[in-house]
Short mmCIF file of C-alpha atoms and ligand atoms in Angstrom, two decimals:
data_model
loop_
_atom_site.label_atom_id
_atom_site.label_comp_id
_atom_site.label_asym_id
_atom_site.label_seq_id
_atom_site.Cartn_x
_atom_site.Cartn_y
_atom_site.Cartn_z
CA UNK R 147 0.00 0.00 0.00
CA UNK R 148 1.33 3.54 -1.07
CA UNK R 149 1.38 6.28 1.72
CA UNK R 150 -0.19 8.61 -0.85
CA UNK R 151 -1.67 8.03 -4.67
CA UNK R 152 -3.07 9.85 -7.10
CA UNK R 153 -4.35 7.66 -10.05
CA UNK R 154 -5.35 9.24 -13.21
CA UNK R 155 -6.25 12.57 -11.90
CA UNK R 156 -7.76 15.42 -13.55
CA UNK R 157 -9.43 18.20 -11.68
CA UNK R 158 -11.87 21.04 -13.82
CA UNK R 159 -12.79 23.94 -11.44
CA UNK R 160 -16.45 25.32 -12.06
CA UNK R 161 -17.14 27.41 -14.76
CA UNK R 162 -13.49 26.60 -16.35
CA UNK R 163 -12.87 25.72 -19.98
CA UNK R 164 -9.56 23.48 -18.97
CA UNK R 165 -8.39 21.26 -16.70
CA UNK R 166 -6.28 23.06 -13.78
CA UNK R 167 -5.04 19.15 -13.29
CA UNK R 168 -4.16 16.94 -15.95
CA UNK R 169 -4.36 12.80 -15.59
CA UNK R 170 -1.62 13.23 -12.79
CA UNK R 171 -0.49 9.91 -11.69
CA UNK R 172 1.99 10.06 -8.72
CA UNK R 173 2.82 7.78 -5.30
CA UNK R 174 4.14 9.63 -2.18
CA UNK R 175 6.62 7.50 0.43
CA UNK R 176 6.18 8.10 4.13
CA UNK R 177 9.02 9.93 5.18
CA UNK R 178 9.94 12.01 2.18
CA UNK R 179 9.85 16.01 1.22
CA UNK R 180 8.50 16.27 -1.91
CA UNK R 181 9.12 19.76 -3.81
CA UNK R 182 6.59 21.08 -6.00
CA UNK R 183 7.87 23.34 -8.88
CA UNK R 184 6.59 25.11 -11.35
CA UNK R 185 5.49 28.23 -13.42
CA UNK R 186 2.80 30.63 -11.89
CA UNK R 187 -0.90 29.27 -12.88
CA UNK R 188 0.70 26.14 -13.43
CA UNK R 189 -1.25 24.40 -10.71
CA UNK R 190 0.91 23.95 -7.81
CA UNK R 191 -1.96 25.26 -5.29
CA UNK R 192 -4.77 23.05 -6.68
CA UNK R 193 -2.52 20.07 -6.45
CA UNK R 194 -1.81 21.27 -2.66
CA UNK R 195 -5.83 21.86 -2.12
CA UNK R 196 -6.46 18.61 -3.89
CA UNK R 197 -4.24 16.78 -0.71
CA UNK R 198 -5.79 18.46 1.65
CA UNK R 199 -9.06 17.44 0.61
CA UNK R 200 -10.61 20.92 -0.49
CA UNK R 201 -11.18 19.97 -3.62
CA UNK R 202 -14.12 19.22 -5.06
CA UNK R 203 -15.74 19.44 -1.54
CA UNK R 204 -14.87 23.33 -0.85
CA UNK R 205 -14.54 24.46 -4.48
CA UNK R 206 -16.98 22.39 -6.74
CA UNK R 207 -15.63 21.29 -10.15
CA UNK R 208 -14.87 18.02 -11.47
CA UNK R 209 -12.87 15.76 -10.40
CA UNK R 210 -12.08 12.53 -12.08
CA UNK R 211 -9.44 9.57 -10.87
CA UNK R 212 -8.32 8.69 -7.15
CA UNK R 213 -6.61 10.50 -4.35
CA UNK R 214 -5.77 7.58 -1.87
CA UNK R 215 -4.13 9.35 1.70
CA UNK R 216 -3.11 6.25 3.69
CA UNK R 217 -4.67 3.76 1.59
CA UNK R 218 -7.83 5.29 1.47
CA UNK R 219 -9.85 7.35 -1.02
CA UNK R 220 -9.71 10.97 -0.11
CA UNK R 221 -13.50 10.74 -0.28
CA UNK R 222 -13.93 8.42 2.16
CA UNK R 223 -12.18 10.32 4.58
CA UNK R 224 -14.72 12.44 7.07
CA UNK R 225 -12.85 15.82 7.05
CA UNK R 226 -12.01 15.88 10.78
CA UNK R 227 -10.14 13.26 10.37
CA UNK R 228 -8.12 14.69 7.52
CA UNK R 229 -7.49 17.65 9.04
CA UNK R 230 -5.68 15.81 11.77
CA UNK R 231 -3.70 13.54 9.52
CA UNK R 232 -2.59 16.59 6.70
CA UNK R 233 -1.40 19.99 8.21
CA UNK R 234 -1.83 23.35 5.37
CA UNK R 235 0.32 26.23 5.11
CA UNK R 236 -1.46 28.15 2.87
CA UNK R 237 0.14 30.39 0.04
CA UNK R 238 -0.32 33.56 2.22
CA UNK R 239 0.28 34.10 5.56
CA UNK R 240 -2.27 36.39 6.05
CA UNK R 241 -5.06 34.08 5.37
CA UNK R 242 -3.79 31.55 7.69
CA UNK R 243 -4.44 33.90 10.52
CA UNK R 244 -7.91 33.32 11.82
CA UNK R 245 -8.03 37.06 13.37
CA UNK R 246 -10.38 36.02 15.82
CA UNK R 247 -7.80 35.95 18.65
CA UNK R 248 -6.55 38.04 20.52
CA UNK R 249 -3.11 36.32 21.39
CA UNK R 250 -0.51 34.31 19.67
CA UNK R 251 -0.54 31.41 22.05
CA UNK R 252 -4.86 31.48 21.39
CA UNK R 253 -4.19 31.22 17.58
CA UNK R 254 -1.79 28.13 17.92
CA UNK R 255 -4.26 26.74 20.47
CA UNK R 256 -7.31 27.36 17.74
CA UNK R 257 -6.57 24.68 15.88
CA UNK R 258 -6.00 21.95 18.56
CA UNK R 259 -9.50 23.31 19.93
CA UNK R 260 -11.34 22.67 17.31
CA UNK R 261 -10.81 19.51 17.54
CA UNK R 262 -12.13 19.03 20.96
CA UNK R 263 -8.69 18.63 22.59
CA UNK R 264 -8.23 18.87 26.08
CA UNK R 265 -7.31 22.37 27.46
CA UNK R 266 -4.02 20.87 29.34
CA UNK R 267 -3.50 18.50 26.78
CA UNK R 268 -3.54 21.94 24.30
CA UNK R 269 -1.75 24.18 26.78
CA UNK R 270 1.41 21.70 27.03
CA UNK R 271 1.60 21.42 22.66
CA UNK R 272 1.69 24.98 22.30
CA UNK R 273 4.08 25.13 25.39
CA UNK R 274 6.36 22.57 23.44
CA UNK R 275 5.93 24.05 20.16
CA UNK R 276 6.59 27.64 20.70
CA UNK R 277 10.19 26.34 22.63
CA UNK R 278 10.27 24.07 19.03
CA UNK R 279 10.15 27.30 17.02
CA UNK R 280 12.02 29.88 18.93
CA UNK R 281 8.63 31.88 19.57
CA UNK R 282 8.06 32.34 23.18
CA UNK R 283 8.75 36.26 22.98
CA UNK R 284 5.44 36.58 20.92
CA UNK R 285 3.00 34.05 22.88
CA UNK R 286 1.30 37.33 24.48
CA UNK R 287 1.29 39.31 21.24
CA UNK R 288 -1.58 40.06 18.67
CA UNK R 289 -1.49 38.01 16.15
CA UNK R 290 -2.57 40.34 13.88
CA UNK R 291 0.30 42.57 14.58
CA UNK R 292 3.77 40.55 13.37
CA UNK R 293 5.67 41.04 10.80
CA UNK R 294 5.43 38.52 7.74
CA UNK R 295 8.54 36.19 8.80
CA UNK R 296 6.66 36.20 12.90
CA UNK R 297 3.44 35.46 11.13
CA UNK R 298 4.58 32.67 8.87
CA UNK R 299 6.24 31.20 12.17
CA UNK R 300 3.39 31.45 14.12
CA UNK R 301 1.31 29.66 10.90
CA UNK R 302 3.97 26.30 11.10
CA UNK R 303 3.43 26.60 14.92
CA UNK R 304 -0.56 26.47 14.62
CA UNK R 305 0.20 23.21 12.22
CA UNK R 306 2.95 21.50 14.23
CA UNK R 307 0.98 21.92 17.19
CA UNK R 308 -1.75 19.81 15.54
CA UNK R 309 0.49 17.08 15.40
CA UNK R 310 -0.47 15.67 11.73
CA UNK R 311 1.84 13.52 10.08
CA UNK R 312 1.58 14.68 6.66
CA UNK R 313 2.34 18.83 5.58
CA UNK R 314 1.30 20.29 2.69
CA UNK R 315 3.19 23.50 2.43
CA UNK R 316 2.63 26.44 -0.02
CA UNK R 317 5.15 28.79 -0.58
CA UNK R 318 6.20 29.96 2.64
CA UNK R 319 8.75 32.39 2.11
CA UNK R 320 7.40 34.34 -0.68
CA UNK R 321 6.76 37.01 1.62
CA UNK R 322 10.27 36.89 3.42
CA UNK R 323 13.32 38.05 3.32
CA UNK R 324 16.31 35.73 3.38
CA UNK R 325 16.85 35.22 7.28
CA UNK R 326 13.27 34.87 7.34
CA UNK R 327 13.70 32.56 4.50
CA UNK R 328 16.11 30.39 6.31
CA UNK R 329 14.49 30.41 9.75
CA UNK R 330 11.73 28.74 7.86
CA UNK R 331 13.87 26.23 6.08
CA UNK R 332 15.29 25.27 9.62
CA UNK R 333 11.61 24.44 10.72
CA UNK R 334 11.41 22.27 7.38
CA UNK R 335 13.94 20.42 8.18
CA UNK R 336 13.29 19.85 11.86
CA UNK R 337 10.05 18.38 10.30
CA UNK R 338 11.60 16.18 8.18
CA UNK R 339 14.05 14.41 10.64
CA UNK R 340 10.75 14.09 12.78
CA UNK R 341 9.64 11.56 10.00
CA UNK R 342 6.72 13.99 8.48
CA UNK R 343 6.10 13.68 5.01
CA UNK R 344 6.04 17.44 3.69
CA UNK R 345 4.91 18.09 -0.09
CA UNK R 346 6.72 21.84 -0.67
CA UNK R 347 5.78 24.42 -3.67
CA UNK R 348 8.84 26.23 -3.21
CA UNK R 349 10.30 28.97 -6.18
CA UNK R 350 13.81 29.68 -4.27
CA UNK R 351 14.90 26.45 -6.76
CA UNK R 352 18.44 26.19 -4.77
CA UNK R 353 16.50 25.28 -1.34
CA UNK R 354 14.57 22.61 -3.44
CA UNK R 355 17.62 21.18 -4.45
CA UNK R 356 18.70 21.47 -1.47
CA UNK R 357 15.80 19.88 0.90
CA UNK R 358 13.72 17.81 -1.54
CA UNK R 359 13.99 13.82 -1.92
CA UNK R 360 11.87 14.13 -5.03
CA UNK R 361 10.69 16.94 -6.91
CA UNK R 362 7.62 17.69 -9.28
CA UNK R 363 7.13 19.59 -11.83
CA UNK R 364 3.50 20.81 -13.02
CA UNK R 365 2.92 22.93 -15.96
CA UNK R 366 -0.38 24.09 -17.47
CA UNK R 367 -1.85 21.26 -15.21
CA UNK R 368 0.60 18.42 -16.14
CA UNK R 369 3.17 16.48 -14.44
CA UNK R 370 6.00 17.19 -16.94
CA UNK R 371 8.40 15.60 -14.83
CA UNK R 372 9.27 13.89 -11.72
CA UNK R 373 12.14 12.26 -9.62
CA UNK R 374 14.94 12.65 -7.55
CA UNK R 375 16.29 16.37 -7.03
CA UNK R 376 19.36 14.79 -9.19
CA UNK R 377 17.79 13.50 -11.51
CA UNK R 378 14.80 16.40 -12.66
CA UNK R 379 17.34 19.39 -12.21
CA UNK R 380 20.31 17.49 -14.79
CA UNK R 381 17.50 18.22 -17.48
CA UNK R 382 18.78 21.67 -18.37
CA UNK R 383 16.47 21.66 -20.54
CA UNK R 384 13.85 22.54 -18.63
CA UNK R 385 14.66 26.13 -18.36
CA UNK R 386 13.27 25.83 -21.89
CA UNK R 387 9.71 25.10 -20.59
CA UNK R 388 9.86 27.99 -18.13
CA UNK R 389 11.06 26.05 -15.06
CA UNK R 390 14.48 27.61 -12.91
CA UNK R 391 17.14 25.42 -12.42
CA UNK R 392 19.43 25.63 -9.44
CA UNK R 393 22.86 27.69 -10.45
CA UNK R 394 24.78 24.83 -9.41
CA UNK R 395 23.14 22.62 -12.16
CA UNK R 396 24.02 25.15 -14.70
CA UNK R 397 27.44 25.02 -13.83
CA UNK R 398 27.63 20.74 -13.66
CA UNK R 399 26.31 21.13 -17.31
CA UNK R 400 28.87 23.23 -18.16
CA UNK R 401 31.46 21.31 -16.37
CA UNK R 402 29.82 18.14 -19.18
CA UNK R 403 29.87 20.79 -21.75
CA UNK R 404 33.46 21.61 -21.40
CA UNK R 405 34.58 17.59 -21.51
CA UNK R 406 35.38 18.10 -17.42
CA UNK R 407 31.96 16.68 -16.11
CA UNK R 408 31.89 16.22 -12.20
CA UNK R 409 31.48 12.29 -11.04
CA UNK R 410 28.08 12.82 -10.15
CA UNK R 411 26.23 15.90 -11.32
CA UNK R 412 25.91 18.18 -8.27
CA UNK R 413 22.97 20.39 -7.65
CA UNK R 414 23.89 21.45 -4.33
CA UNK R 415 27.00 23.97 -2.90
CA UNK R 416 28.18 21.03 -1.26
CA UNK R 417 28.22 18.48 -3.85
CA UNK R 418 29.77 21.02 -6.18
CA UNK R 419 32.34 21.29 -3.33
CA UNK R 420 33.21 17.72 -3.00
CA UNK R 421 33.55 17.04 -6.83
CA UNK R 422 36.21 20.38 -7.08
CA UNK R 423 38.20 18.81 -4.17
CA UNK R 424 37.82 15.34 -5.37
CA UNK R 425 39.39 17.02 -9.23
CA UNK R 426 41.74 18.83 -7.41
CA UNK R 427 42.71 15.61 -5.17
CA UNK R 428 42.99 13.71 -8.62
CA UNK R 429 44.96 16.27 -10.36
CA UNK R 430 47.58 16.38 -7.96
CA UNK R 431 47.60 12.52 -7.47
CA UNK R 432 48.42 12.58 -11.02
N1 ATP S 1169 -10.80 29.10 -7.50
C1 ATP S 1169 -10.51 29.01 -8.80
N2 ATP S 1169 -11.47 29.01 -9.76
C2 ATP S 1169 -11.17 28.90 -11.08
N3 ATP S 1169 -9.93 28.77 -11.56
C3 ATP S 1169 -8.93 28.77 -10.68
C4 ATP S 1169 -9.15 28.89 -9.25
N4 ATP S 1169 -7.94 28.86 -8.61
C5 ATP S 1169 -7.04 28.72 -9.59
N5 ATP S 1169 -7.59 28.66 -10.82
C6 ATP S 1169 -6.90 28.48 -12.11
O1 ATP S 1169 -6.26 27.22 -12.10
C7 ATP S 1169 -4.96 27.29 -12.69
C8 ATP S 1169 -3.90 26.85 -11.69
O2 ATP S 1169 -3.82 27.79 -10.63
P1 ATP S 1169 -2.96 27.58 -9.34
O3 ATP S 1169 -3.28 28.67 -8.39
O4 ATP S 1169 -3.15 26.18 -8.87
O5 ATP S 1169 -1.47 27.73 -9.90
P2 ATP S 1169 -0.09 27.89 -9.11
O6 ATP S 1169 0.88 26.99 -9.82
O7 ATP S 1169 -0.29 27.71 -7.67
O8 ATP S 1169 0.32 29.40 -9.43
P3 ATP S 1169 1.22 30.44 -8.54
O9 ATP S 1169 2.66 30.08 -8.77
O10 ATP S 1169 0.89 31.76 -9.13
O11 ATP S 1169 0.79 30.32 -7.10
C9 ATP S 1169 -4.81 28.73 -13.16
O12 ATP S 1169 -5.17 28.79 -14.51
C10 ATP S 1169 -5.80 29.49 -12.30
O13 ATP S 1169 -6.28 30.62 -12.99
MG1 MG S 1170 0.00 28.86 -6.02
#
């Protein structure tokens, strides 16, 4: 049994002339970060609201083939129970704020109340989670007051908090600047080495290549292409079809281009790093 499935699916929202999703076939491993690329309109978000089970049930449309989350058909699933097994960050962190409360510990605790959790059973989550994400100067704050990279925090917080074991994540750092950016990569990977399973849209392309096991690419509503971080970002020609490619992949094609290619094709600062000192090593060996 897969962790997650989709089989054949295409996805029409109301009133459109064309498919937002194409006959997307894909299987998910427990575990893994998956890193959803892409060009803007492609589809990235209605694959993301497909997981979490909004779609058709919140926006209508059609929606042909099979979603299975942990062996089951996404339809099957009652909602409350989805929404404590998949976690959402949505695109913008100012719609993830409920702005009903009045103080950033009460907005991580929403969530978890919803749900009918215990009050001392909430209180000690948020306790751990806020220590988790570096946040405890802002528990007494209004939420509606922080800045973007404090709000996007306080958004993984109200997620983590909920304890699900799969995250659906949609671009969270659009809105930040770089140490915001990396404070939030930090979190990403302190999910990951907790075992989550994390599907990522992410446009900073050097952080997917970084952080992804696998990575997806939709366009116009199709899977164009799929597989390890290695293995999609060595197609250079991609940037044909609109899709970045990590600077470091540019410069193992050149490396291949030039008759030097590295041992393995590095996409990462680090791998480029080990194949120079491995050359060097060799040359000198020599
Ligand atoms: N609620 C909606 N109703 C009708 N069409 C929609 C709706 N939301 C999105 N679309 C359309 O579906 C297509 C895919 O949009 P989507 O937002 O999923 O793309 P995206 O890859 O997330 O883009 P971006 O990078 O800009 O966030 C687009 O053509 C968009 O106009
Ligand atoms: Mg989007």
């Amino acid at each position: 049994m897969s962790y997650m499935e989709l089989k054949n699916v295409s996805y029409r929202y109301p009133l459109a002339e064309e498919d937002a999703l194409k006959s997307i076939n894909y299987h998910f491993e427990e575990g893994k970060l998956y890193g959803i690329i892409g060009e803007n309109g492609g589809g990235k978000t209605t694959f993301c609201d497909l997981i979490k089970g909004l779609i058709p049930s919140f926006y209508g449309g059609d929606l042909t083939g099979e979603v299975f989350i942990k062996g089951k058909e996404i339809r099957d699933w009652e909602s409350s129970a989805l929404a404590s097994t998949i976690g959402y960050i949505f695109q913008n962190p100012f719609t993830q704020i409920s702005g009903i409360k009045e103080t950033v510990f009460e907005e991580i605790a929403l969530g978890l109340e919803n749900l009918g959790v215990d009050r001392e059973e909430i209180i000690e989550r948020v306790t751990k989670v806020v220590k988790q994400l570096k946040i405890e100067h802002l528990i007494k704050n209004n939420p509606n007051k922080l800045s973007g990279g404090q709000r996007q925090r306080v958004a993984f917080a109200s997620i983590i908090a909920m304890g699900t074991d799969i995250l659906v994540i949609d671009e969270p750092t659009s809105q930040l600047d770089p140490k915001g950016t990396s404070d939030i990569f930090e979190i990403i990977h302190l999910l990951k080495e907790q075992g989550k399973t994390i599907l990522l849209v992410e446009h900073k392309i050097d952080l997917i290549a970084e952080y992804a096991d696998e990575v997806l690419v939709i366009k116009q509503g199709e899977l164009i292409t799929s597989g390890t971080a290695s293995e999609v970002f060595s197609d250079v020609d991609l940037l044909n079809k609109g899709v970045n490619i990590p600077q470091i992949a540019l410069l193992s094609n050149d490396m291949k281009e030039q008759g030097q290619p590295f041992g393995t094709f590095a996409i990462t600062k680090s791998q480029a790093m080990d194949q120079i000192l491995k050359k060097g090593s060799e040359k000198i060996c020599q």
